[in-house]
Structures are given as structure tokens and as C-alpha cells.
Amino acid sequence: MLSYGNDRKIIGHFLNGEVAEFSIQDLKGITAEGDEAKKYLREALDYVEIFVPNEILRNITIVDTPGINVDKEEHIKSTKNFMDRADMVLWVFGTEIKKTEIKVMDSLRQEIKPVAVMNRIDEIDEEDDDIDDIVRENQKKLQGKVEKLFPISAYQAKAAVIGGDYSQYNESRWENFLASFQADIVKKSTSIKAGITANKVLVFIHECVDI
């Protein structure tokens, strides 16, 4: 969970309700599956909250979940739990959306329509495949299930920012996604939350009437 904070710090929220502060250097060990020495900590943690002095986080909180195409049942359960509580879902997948992902999309609350992010377009061999053709194919599969679909390369975008390579930044198609993210999610976060809360109240009223 990424939250706003004046100072960078990491708080671990444990399943038993306890909390503990960790150093930035501890992050990889308590979140990466490969570190066996920290396995006992990962199994005891509910989630990790990272506080960052980033202005975007003044208005929203971002939760990076393990996803649903994983082997561990607790990861799938955690992902679905956060999705049920979310005001907006960014659904990040590779160059091809899987049937299992579409099935989970269909199970989301009616008022939630994810914004789909098709990542890793840099891995598409343009001599054999056209990026836009692949985008259109995924749009057909996701028709009516998502608000929008953005093809990006997070790898290229990060490399371009670090190296100052603006041609690579354009190739990453990051700008279109970032502009939409700021306009449709960050700036409208209050109205999004208000609208979803109102819908939840209406659902509750209808359920009470049915009872």
C-alpha cells in the first residue's frame, strides 16, 4: 500500500493486528518470495504500507496486490479482498489478457469497471506482430468489461526518465496513460469515492426493502 507521508518509511501490518516499522532496505526481504530468511515475516504480515512524499498520494492511496494468476491461495484472497474495497481498479496485465483474469473481472462489483493497462509492449517483436493489432484484439476481449485500455512499457518509461531519452519515452506510450490517470483518477478521486459510496447506500436500501 502506497500512502502519503512527509518522510519515507515502511510499516508492516500483521495479521494479529500488530504493526512494526521497517527500514527501506528491509522492503525487498519482507515482500520478495525468494528471501527464505524473511519467510516467517511474510507469512505473518497482512500487508506492507509504504509512506512516500509524493503529491499524487495526497489524494489517493495505491494498493499493489499480488494478482490472481498466482499459485498461492492467500495471495488470491488478499487481491480479491482489496478489490472489493477499492474505489478504482487498475488492471495490469502482459500483452495478452488471460481467461482467468476476465472471469475475475466479471465477478467485480457492478459499479467497478477497471482501467486496463497492457504492459510490456517493448517485448513485442514488431517484425512479426503489430502492437496496435494486439491492442485491438485485447479490446475485443475486454469490450464492456473495462473503462479504457492503455498499452504501455513501464520498463521503457523508467529507463527513459532515468537516462533522459525522450524518444524511448514516446515509444513507451506512458504519457497517454499518465495524463488519463491524473485527469480521471487523481483529480476526480473525491467525486469517484462519493459516487461509489452513494451506490453502496442505494444497494443497502434495496436490500433492506427486499428483506
Coordinates of N, CA and C in Angstrom, one line a residue:
M1 N 0.8 -1.2 0.0 CA 0.0 0.0 0.0 C 0.9 1.2 0.0
L2 N 0.7 2.1 -1.0 CA 1.4 3.4 -1.0 C 0.6 4.5 -0.5
S3 N 1.1 5.2 0.5 CA 0.3 6.3 1.2 C 1.2 7.5 1.2
Y4 N 0.6 8.7 1.4 CA 1.4 9.9 1.5 C 2.0 10.0 2.9
G5 N 3.3 10.5 2.9 CA 4.0 10.7 4.2 C 5.1 11.7 4.0
N6 N 5.3 12.6 4.9 CA 6.4 13.6 4.8 C 7.8 12.9 4.7
D7 N 7.9 11.8 5.4 CA 9.2 11.0 5.4 C 8.9 9.6 4.9
R8 N 9.9 9.1 4.2 CA 9.8 7.7 3.6 C 9.9 6.8 4.8
K9 N 9.0 5.9 4.9 CA 9.1 4.8 5.9 C 8.2 3.7 5.6
I10 N 8.4 2.5 6.2 CA 7.6 1.3 5.9 C 7.0 0.8 7.2
I11 N 5.7 0.6 7.2 CA 5.0 0.0 8.3 C 4.4 -1.4 7.9
G12 N 4.8 -2.4 8.7 CA 4.2 -3.7 8.4 C 3.0 -3.9 9.3
H13 N 1.8 -4.3 8.6 CA 0.6 -4.6 9.3 C 0.4 -6.1 9.4
F14 N 0.5 -6.6 10.6 CA 0.4 -8.1 10.8 C -1.0 -8.6 10.9
L15 N -1.1 -9.9 10.7 CA -2.5 -10.5 10.7 C -3.1 -10.5 12.1
N16 N -2.2 -10.4 13.2 CA -2.7 -10.4 14.5 C -3.1 -9.0 15.0
G17 N -3.0 -8.0 14.1 CA -3.3 -6.6 14.4 C -2.2 -5.7 14.8
E18 N -1.0 -6.3 15.1 CA 0.2 -5.5 15.5 C 0.8 -4.9 14.3
V19 N 1.5 -3.8 14.5 CA 2.3 -3.1 13.5 C 3.7 -2.9 13.9
A20 N 4.6 -2.8 12.9 CA 6.0 -2.6 13.2 C 6.6 -1.8 12.0
E21 N 7.6 -1.0 12.4 CA 8.3 -0.2 11.3 C 9.5 -0.9 10.9
F22 N 9.8 -0.8 9.5 CA 10.9 -1.4 8.9 C 11.7 -0.4 8.1
S23 N 12.9 -0.6 7.9 CA 13.7 0.3 7.1 C 13.5 0.1 5.6
I24 N 13.8 1.0 4.8 CA 13.6 0.9 3.3 C 14.4 -0.3 2.8
Q25 N 15.6 -0.6 3.4 CA 16.4 -1.7 3.0 C 15.7 -3.0 3.3
D26 N 14.8 -3.1 4.2 CA 14.1 -4.3 4.5 C 13.0 -4.7 3.5
L27 N 12.6 -3.7 2.7 CA 11.4 -3.9 1.8 C 11.5 -5.1 0.9
K28 N 12.6 -5.3 0.3 CA 12.7 -6.5 -0.6 C 12.6 -7.8 0.1
G29 N 13.3 -7.8 1.3 CA 13.3 -9.1 2.1 C 11.9 -9.5 2.6
I30 N 11.1 -8.5 2.9 CA 9.7 -8.8 3.5 C 8.6 -8.9 2.5
T31 N 9.0 -8.6 1.2 CA 8.0 -8.7 0.1 C 8.3 -9.7 -1.0
A32 N 9.6 -10.0 -1.2 CA 10.1 -10.9 -2.2 C 10.0 -12.3 -1.8
E33 N 9.4 -13.1 -2.6 CA 9.3 -14.6 -2.2 C 10.6 -15.3 -2.1
G34 N 11.6 -14.8 -2.8 CA 12.9 -15.6 -2.8 C 13.7 -15.5 -1.6
D35 N 13.4 -14.6 -0.7 CA 14.2 -14.5 0.6 C 13.7 -15.4 1.6
E36 N 14.3 -16.6 1.8 CA 13.8 -17.6 2.7 C 13.9 -17.1 4.2
A37 N 15.0 -16.3 4.4 CA 15.2 -15.8 5.8 C 14.1 -15.0 6.4
K38 N 13.3 -14.4 5.5 CA 12.2 -13.5 5.9 C 10.9 -14.1 5.7
K39 N 10.9 -15.4 5.4 CA 9.6 -16.1 5.1 C 8.6 -16.1 6.2
Y40 N 9.1 -16.2 7.4 CA 8.3 -16.2 8.6 C 7.6 -14.8 8.8
L41 N 8.3 -13.7 8.4 CA 7.7 -12.4 8.4 C 6.6 -12.3 7.4
R42 N 6.8 -12.7 6.2 CA 5.9 -12.6 5.1 C 4.6 -13.3 5.4
E43 N 4.7 -14.5 6.1 CA 3.6 -15.3 6.4 C 2.7 -14.7 7.5
A44 N 3.4 -13.8 8.3 CA 2.7 -13.2 9.5 C 2.1 -11.9 9.1
L45 N 2.6 -11.3 7.9 CA 2.1 -10.0 7.5 C 0.8 -10.0 6.8
D46 N -0.1 -9.0 7.0 CA -1.3 -8.8 6.3 C -0.9 -8.0 5.0
Y47 N -0.3 -6.9 5.2 CA 0.1 -6.0 4.1 C 1.2 -5.1 4.6
V48 N 1.9 -4.5 3.7 CA 3.0 -3.5 4.0 C 2.6 -2.2 3.5
E49 N 2.7 -1.1 4.3 CA 2.4 0.2 3.9 C 3.6 1.1 3.8
I50 N 3.8 1.6 2.6 CA 5.0 2.5 2.3 C 4.5 3.9 2.2
F51 N 5.1 4.8 3.0 CA 4.8 6.2 3.1 C 5.9 6.9 2.2
V52 N 5.4 7.7 1.2 CA 6.2 8.4 0.3 C 5.8 9.9 0.1
P53 N 6.7 10.8 0.1 CA 6.3 12.3 -0.1 C 6.0 12.6 -1.5
N54 N 5.0 11.9 -2.1 CA 4.6 12.1 -3.5 C 3.2 12.8 -3.5
E55 N 3.1 13.9 -4.2 CA 1.9 14.7 -4.2 C 0.7 14.0 -4.6
I56 N 0.8 13.1 -5.6 CA -0.3 12.3 -6.1 C -1.0 11.6 -4.9
L57 N -0.2 11.1 -4.0 CA -0.7 10.3 -2.8 C -1.4 11.1 -1.8
R58 N -1.4 12.4 -1.9 CA -2.2 13.3 -1.0 C -3.7 13.0 -1.3
N59 N -4.1 12.6 -2.5 CA -5.5 12.4 -2.8 C -5.9 11.0 -2.9
I60 N -5.0 10.1 -3.2 CA -5.4 8.7 -3.3 C -4.4 7.8 -2.6
T61 N -4.8 6.6 -2.3 CA -3.9 5.5 -1.8 C -3.8 4.4 -2.9
I62 N -2.6 4.0 -3.2 CA -2.5 3.0 -4.2 C -2.1 1.6 -3.6
V63 N -2.8 0.6 -3.9 CA -2.5 -0.8 -3.4 C -2.0 -1.7 -4.5
D64 N -0.8 -2.2 -4.4 CA -0.3 -3.1 -5.4 C -0.5 -4.5 -4.8
T65 N -1.4 -5.2 -5.5 CA -1.8 -6.6 -5.0 C -1.0 -7.7 -5.7
P66 N -0.9 -8.9 -5.1 CA -0.2 -9.9 -5.8 C -0.8 -10.4 -7.1
G67 N -2.1 -10.1 -7.3 CA -2.7 -10.6 -8.6 C -3.5 -11.9 -8.4
I68 N -4.1 -12.4 -9.4 CA -4.9 -13.6 -9.3 C -4.3 -14.8 -10.1
N69 N -3.3 -14.5 -11.0 CA -2.6 -15.6 -11.7 C -1.4 -16.0 -10.9
V70 N -1.6 -16.5 -9.7 CA -0.5 -16.9 -8.8 C -0.9 -18.2 -8.2
D71 N 0.1 -18.9 -7.6 CA -0.2 -20.3 -7.1 C -0.7 -20.2 -5.7
K72 N -0.4 -19.2 -4.9 CA -0.8 -19.1 -3.5 C -2.2 -18.6 -3.3
E73 N -3.0 -19.4 -2.6 CA -4.4 -19.1 -2.4 C -4.5 -17.8 -1.6
E74 N -3.6 -17.6 -0.6 CA -3.7 -16.4 0.3 C -3.4 -15.1 -0.5
H75 N -2.6 -15.2 -1.6 CA -2.4 -14.1 -2.5 C -3.6 -13.7 -3.2
I76 N -4.3 -14.7 -3.8 CA -5.5 -14.5 -4.5 C -6.6 -13.9 -3.6
K77 N -6.7 -14.5 -2.4 CA -7.7 -14.0 -1.4 C -7.4 -12.5 -1.0
S78 N -6.1 -12.2 -0.8 CA -5.8 -10.8 -0.5 C -6.1 -9.8 -1.6
T79 N -5.8 -10.3 -2.8 CA -6.1 -9.4 -4.0 C -7.6 -9.2 -4.1
K80 N -8.4 -10.2 -4.0 CA -9.9 -10.0 -4.1 C -10.4 -9.2 -3.0
N81 N -9.8 -9.3 -1.8 CA -10.3 -8.5 -0.6 C -10.1 -7.0 -0.9
F82 N -8.9 -6.7 -1.4 CA -8.6 -5.3 -1.7 C -9.5 -4.8 -2.8
M83 N -9.7 -5.6 -3.8 CA -10.5 -5.2 -5.0 C -12.0 -4.9 -4.6
D84 N -12.5 -5.7 -3.6 CA -13.8 -5.5 -3.1 C -14.0 -4.1 -2.4
R85 N -12.8 -3.6 -1.8 CA -12.9 -2.4 -1.1 C -12.4 -1.2 -1.9
A86 N -11.9 -1.4 -3.1 CA -11.3 -0.3 -3.9 C -12.4 0.6 -4.5
D87 N -12.0 1.8 -4.7 CA -12.8 2.8 -5.4 C -12.5 2.8 -6.9
M88 N -11.4 2.3 -7.3 CA -10.9 2.2 -8.7 C -9.9 1.1 -8.8
V89 N -10.0 0.3 -9.9 CA -9.1 -0.8 -10.1 C -8.3 -0.6 -11.4
L90 N -7.0 -0.6 -11.3 CA -6.1 -0.6 -12.4 C -5.7 -2.0 -12.7
W91 N -6.1 -2.6 -13.8 CA -5.8 -4.0 -14.1 C -4.6 -4.1 -15.0
V92 N -3.5 -4.5 -14.5 CA -2.2 -4.5 -15.2 C -2.0 -6.0 -15.7
F93 N -1.8 -6.2 -17.0 CA -1.5 -7.5 -17.5 C -0.4 -7.4 -18.6
G94 N 0.0 -8.5 -19.1 CA 1.0 -8.5 -20.1 C 0.4 -8.2 -21.5
T95 N 1.0 -8.7 -22.5 CA 0.5 -8.4 -23.9 C -0.8 -9.2 -24.2
E96 N -1.2 -10.1 -23.4 CA -2.4 -10.9 -23.7 C -3.2 -11.1 -22.4
I97 N -4.4 -10.7 -22.4 CA -5.3 -10.9 -21.2 C -5.7 -12.4 -21.1
K98 N -5.6 -12.9 -19.9 CA -6.0 -14.4 -19.7 C -7.4 -14.5 -19.4
K99 N -8.0 -15.7 -19.7 CA -9.4 -16.0 -19.5 C -9.7 -16.0 -18.0
T100 N -8.7 -16.4 -17.1 CA -8.9 -16.4 -15.7 C -9.1 -14.9 -15.2
E101 N -8.4 -14.0 -15.8 CA -8.5 -12.6 -15.4 C -9.9 -12.0 -15.8
I102 N -10.3 -12.4 -17.0 CA -11.6 -11.9 -17.5 C -12.7 -12.4 -16.6
K103 N -12.6 -13.7 -16.1 CA -13.6 -14.3 -15.2 C -13.6 -13.5 -13.9
V104 N -12.5 -13.1 -13.4 CA -12.5 -12.3 -12.1 C -13.1 -10.9 -12.4
M105 N -12.8 -10.3 -13.5 CA -13.4 -9.0 -13.9 C -14.9 -9.1 -13.8
D106 N -15.5 -10.2 -14.3 CA -16.9 -10.4 -14.3 C -17.5 -10.5 -12.9
S107 N -16.7 -10.9 -12.0 CA -17.2 -11.0 -10.6 C -17.1 -9.8 -9.8
L108 N -16.5 -8.7 -10.3 CA -16.3 -7.4 -9.6 C -17.7 -6.8 -9.3
R109 N -17.7 -5.9 -8.3 CA -19.0 -5.2 -8.0 C -19.4 -4.4 -9.3
Q110 N -20.7 -4.3 -9.5 CA -21.2 -3.7 -10.7 C -20.7 -2.3 -10.9
E111 N -20.5 -1.5 -9.8 CA -20.0 -0.1 -10.0 C -18.6 0.0 -10.3
I112 N -17.8 -1.1 -10.3 CA -16.4 -1.1 -10.6 C -16.1 -1.6 -12.0
K113 N -15.5 -0.7 -12.8 CA -15.1 -1.1 -14.1 C -13.6 -0.8 -14.2
P114 N -12.7 -1.8 -14.3 CA -11.3 -1.5 -14.2 C -10.8 -0.6 -15.4
V115 N -9.7 0.1 -15.2 CA -8.9 0.7 -16.2 C -7.8 -0.3 -16.6
A116 N -7.8 -0.8 -17.8 CA -6.9 -1.9 -18.2 C -5.5 -1.3 -18.6
V117 N -4.4 -1.9 -18.2 CA -3.1 -1.4 -18.6 C -2.4 -2.6 -19.2
M118 N -2.1 -2.6 -20.5 CA -1.4 -3.7 -21.2 C 0.0 -3.3 -21.2
N119 N 0.8 -3.9 -20.3 CA 2.2 -3.6 -20.1 C 3.1 -4.5 -21.0
R120 N 4.4 -4.1 -21.1 CA 5.4 -4.9 -21.7 C 5.3 -4.9 -23.2
I121 N 4.8 -3.8 -23.8 CA 4.8 -3.7 -25.3 C 6.2 -3.7 -25.9
D122 N 7.2 -3.4 -25.1 CA 8.6 -3.4 -25.6 C 9.0 -4.8 -26.0
E123 N 8.3 -5.9 -25.5 CA 8.7 -7.2 -25.7 C 8.0 -7.8 -27.0
I124 N 7.2 -7.0 -27.6 CA 6.5 -7.4 -28.9 C 7.5 -7.2 -30.1
D125 N 7.7 -8.2 -30.8 CA 8.5 -8.2 -32.0 C 7.7 -7.6 -33.2
E126 N 8.0 -6.3 -33.5 CA 7.2 -5.6 -34.4 C 7.4 -6.1 -35.9
E127 N 8.4 -6.9 -36.1 CA 8.6 -7.5 -37.4 C 7.6 -8.6 -37.6
D128 N 7.1 -9.2 -36.5 CA 6.1 -10.3 -36.6 C 4.7 -9.9 -36.2
D129 N 4.7 -9.0 -35.3 CA 3.3 -8.5 -34.8 C 3.3 -7.0 -34.7
D130 N 2.1 -6.5 -34.9 CA 1.8 -5.1 -34.8 C 1.2 -4.8 -33.5
I131 N 1.8 -3.8 -32.7 CA 1.3 -3.5 -31.4 C -0.2 -3.1 -31.4
D132 N -0.6 -2.3 -32.4 CA -2.0 -1.8 -32.4 C -2.9 -2.9 -32.7
D133 N -2.5 -3.9 -33.5 CA -3.4 -5.1 -33.8 C -3.6 -5.9 -32.5
I134 N -2.6 -6.0 -31.7 CA -2.7 -6.7 -30.4 C -3.6 -6.0 -29.5
V135 N -3.4 -4.6 -29.5 CA -4.3 -3.8 -28.6 C -5.8 -4.0 -29.0
R136 N -6.0 -4.0 -30.3 CA -7.4 -4.1 -30.8 C -8.0 -5.5 -30.4
E137 N -7.1 -6.5 -30.5 CA -7.6 -7.9 -30.1 C -8.0 -7.9 -28.6
N138 N -7.1 -7.3 -27.8 CA -7.5 -7.3 -26.4 C -8.7 -6.4 -26.1
Q139 N -8.9 -5.4 -26.8 CA -10.1 -4.5 -26.7 C -11.3 -5.3 -27.0
K140 N -11.3 -6.2 -28.0 CA -12.4 -7.0 -28.3 C -12.8 -8.0 -27.1
K141 N -11.7 -8.6 -26.5 CA -11.9 -9.5 -25.4 C -12.5 -8.8 -24.2
L142 N -12.1 -7.5 -24.0 CA -12.5 -6.7 -22.8 C -13.6 -5.8 -23.0
Q143 N -14.3 -5.9 -24.2 CA -15.4 -4.9 -24.5 C -16.5 -5.0 -23.5
G144 N -16.8 -3.8 -22.9 CA -17.8 -3.8 -21.9 C -17.4 -4.1 -20.5
K145 N -16.1 -4.6 -20.3 CA -15.6 -5.0 -19.0 C -14.7 -4.0 -18.4
V146 N -14.1 -3.1 -19.2 CA -13.2 -2.1 -18.7 C -13.6 -0.7 -19.2
E147 N -13.1 0.3 -18.5 CA -13.4 1.7 -18.9 C -12.5 2.1 -20.1
K148 N -11.2 1.8 -20.0 CA -10.3 2.1 -21.0 C -9.2 1.1 -21.1
L149 N -8.4 1.1 -22.1 CA -7.2 0.2 -22.2 C -6.0 1.0 -22.7
F150 N -5.0 0.9 -21.9 CA -3.7 1.6 -22.3 C -2.6 0.7 -22.5
P151 N -2.0 0.7 -23.7 CA -0.8 -0.1 -23.9 C 0.4 0.7 -23.5
I152 N 1.3 0.1 -22.7 CA 2.5 0.8 -22.2 C 3.7 -0.1 -22.1
S153 N 4.8 0.5 -21.9 CA 6.0 -0.2 -21.5 C 6.6 0.5 -20.3
A154 N 6.3 0.0 -19.1 CA 6.8 0.6 -17.9 C 8.3 0.6 -17.8
Y155 N 8.9 -0.5 -18.4 CA 10.4 -0.6 -18.5 C 11.0 0.5 -19.3
Q156 N 10.4 0.7 -20.5 CA 11.0 1.8 -21.3 C 10.7 3.2 -20.7
A157 N 9.6 3.4 -20.1 CA 9.3 4.7 -19.4 C 10.3 5.0 -18.3
K158 N 10.6 4.0 -17.5 CA 11.5 4.2 -16.4 C 12.9 4.4 -16.9
A159 N 13.3 3.6 -17.9 CA 14.7 3.8 -18.5 C 14.8 5.2 -19.1
A160 N 13.7 5.7 -19.8 CA 13.8 7.0 -20.5 C 13.9 8.1 -19.5
V161 N 13.2 8.0 -18.3 CA 13.2 9.0 -17.3 C 14.6 9.1 -16.7
I162 N 15.2 7.9 -16.4 CA 16.5 7.8 -15.8 C 17.6 8.3 -16.7
G163 N 17.5 7.9 -18.0 CA 18.5 8.3 -19.0 C 18.3 9.5 -19.8
G164 N 17.1 10.1 -19.6 CA 16.7 11.3 -20.4 C 16.5 11.1 -21.9
D165 N 16.1 9.9 -22.2 CA 15.9 9.5 -23.6 C 14.4 9.7 -24.0
Y166 N 14.1 10.9 -24.6 CA 12.7 11.2 -24.8 C 12.1 10.4 -26.0
S167 N 12.9 9.9 -26.9 CA 12.4 9.1 -28.0 C 11.9 7.7 -27.4
Q168 N 12.7 7.2 -26.4 CA 12.3 6.0 -25.8 C 11.0 6.2 -24.9
Y169 N 10.9 7.4 -24.3 CA 9.7 7.7 -23.5 C 8.5 7.7 -24.4
N170 N 8.6 8.3 -25.6 CA 7.5 8.3 -26.6 C 7.1 6.9 -27.0
E171 N 8.1 6.0 -27.2 CA 7.9 4.6 -27.6 C 7.1 3.9 -26.4
S172 N 7.3 4.3 -25.2 CA 6.7 3.6 -24.1 C 5.2 3.9 -24.0
R173 N 4.7 4.9 -24.6 CA 3.3 5.3 -24.6 C 2.8 5.6 -23.2
W174 N 3.8 6.0 -22.3 CA 3.4 6.2 -20.9 C 2.6 7.5 -20.8
E175 N 2.9 8.5 -21.6 CA 2.3 9.8 -21.5 C 0.8 9.8 -21.5
N176 N 0.2 9.0 -22.5 CA -1.2 8.9 -22.6 C -1.8 8.3 -21.3
F177 N -1.2 7.3 -20.8 CA -1.7 6.7 -19.5 C -1.6 7.7 -18.4
L178 N -0.5 8.3 -18.2 CA -0.2 9.2 -17.1 C -1.2 10.4 -17.2
A179 N -1.5 11.0 -18.3 CA -2.4 12.1 -18.5 C -3.8 11.6 -18.0
S180 N -4.3 10.5 -18.5 CA -5.6 10.0 -18.1 C -5.6 9.6 -16.6
F181 N -4.6 9.1 -16.1 CA -4.5 8.7 -14.7 C -4.7 10.0 -13.8
Q182 N -4.0 11.0 -14.2 CA -4.1 12.3 -13.4 C -5.4 13.0 -13.5
A183 N -6.0 12.9 -14.8 CA -7.2 13.7 -15.0 C -8.4 12.9 -14.5
D184 N -8.5 11.6 -14.8 CA -9.7 10.8 -14.5 C -9.7 10.1 -13.1
I185 N -8.5 10.0 -12.5 CA -8.4 9.3 -11.2 C -8.0 10.2 -10.1
V186 N -6.8 10.8 -10.3 CA -6.3 11.7 -9.2 C -7.2 12.9 -8.9
K187 N -7.5 13.7 -10.0 CA -8.3 14.9 -9.9 C -9.7 14.6 -9.5
K188 N -10.2 13.5 -9.9 CA -11.6 13.2 -9.6 C -11.8 12.2 -8.5
S189 N -10.8 12.0 -7.7 CA -10.8 11.0 -6.7 C -12.0 11.2 -5.7
T190 N -12.2 12.4 -5.3 CA -13.3 12.8 -4.3 C -14.6 12.4 -4.9
S191 N -14.9 12.8 -6.1 CA -16.2 12.5 -6.7 C -16.4 11.0 -7.0
I192 N -15.3 10.4 -7.4 CA -15.4 8.9 -7.6 C -15.8 8.2 -6.3
K193 N -15.1 8.6 -5.2 CA -15.5 8.0 -3.9 C -16.9 8.3 -3.5
A194 N -17.3 9.6 -3.7 CA -18.7 10.0 -3.4 C -19.7 9.2 -4.2
G195 N -19.5 9.0 -5.5 CA -20.4 8.3 -6.3 C -20.5 6.8 -5.9
I196 N -19.4 6.2 -5.6 CA -19.4 4.8 -5.2 C -20.0 4.6 -3.8
T197 N -19.8 5.5 -2.9 CA -20.5 5.5 -1.6 C -22.0 5.6 -1.8
A198 N -22.4 6.5 -2.7 CA -23.9 6.6 -2.9 C -24.4 5.4 -3.5
N199 N -23.7 4.7 -4.4 CA -24.2 3.4 -5.0 C -24.3 2.4 -3.9
K200 N -23.4 2.3 -3.0 CA -23.4 1.3 -1.9 C -24.6 1.5 -1.0
V201 N -24.9 2.8 -0.7 CA -26.0 3.1 0.1 C -27.3 2.7 -0.6
L202 N -27.4 2.9 -1.9 CA -28.6 2.5 -2.7 C -28.8 1.0 -2.6
V203 N -27.7 0.3 -2.8 CA -27.7 -1.2 -2.8 C -28.2 -1.6 -1.4
F204 N -27.7 -1.0 -0.3 CA -28.1 -1.4 1.0 C -29.6 -1.1 1.2
I205 N -30.1 0.0 0.7 CA -31.5 0.4 0.9 C -32.4 -0.7 0.2
H206 N -32.0 -1.0 -1.1 CA -32.7 -2.0 -1.8 C -32.8 -3.4 -1.1
E207 N -31.6 -3.7 -0.5 CA -31.6 -5.0 0.2 C -32.5 -5.0 1.4
C208 N -32.5 -3.8 2.1 CA -33.4 -3.7 3.3 C -34.9 -3.8 2.9
V209 N -35.2 -3.1 1.7 CA -36.6 -3.2 1.2 C -37.0 -4.6 0.9
D210 N -36.0 -5.3 0.2 CA -36.3 -6.7 -0.1 C -36.5 -7.6 1.1
I211 N -35.8 -7.3 2.2 CA -35.9 -8.1 3.4 C -37.3 -7.8 4.0

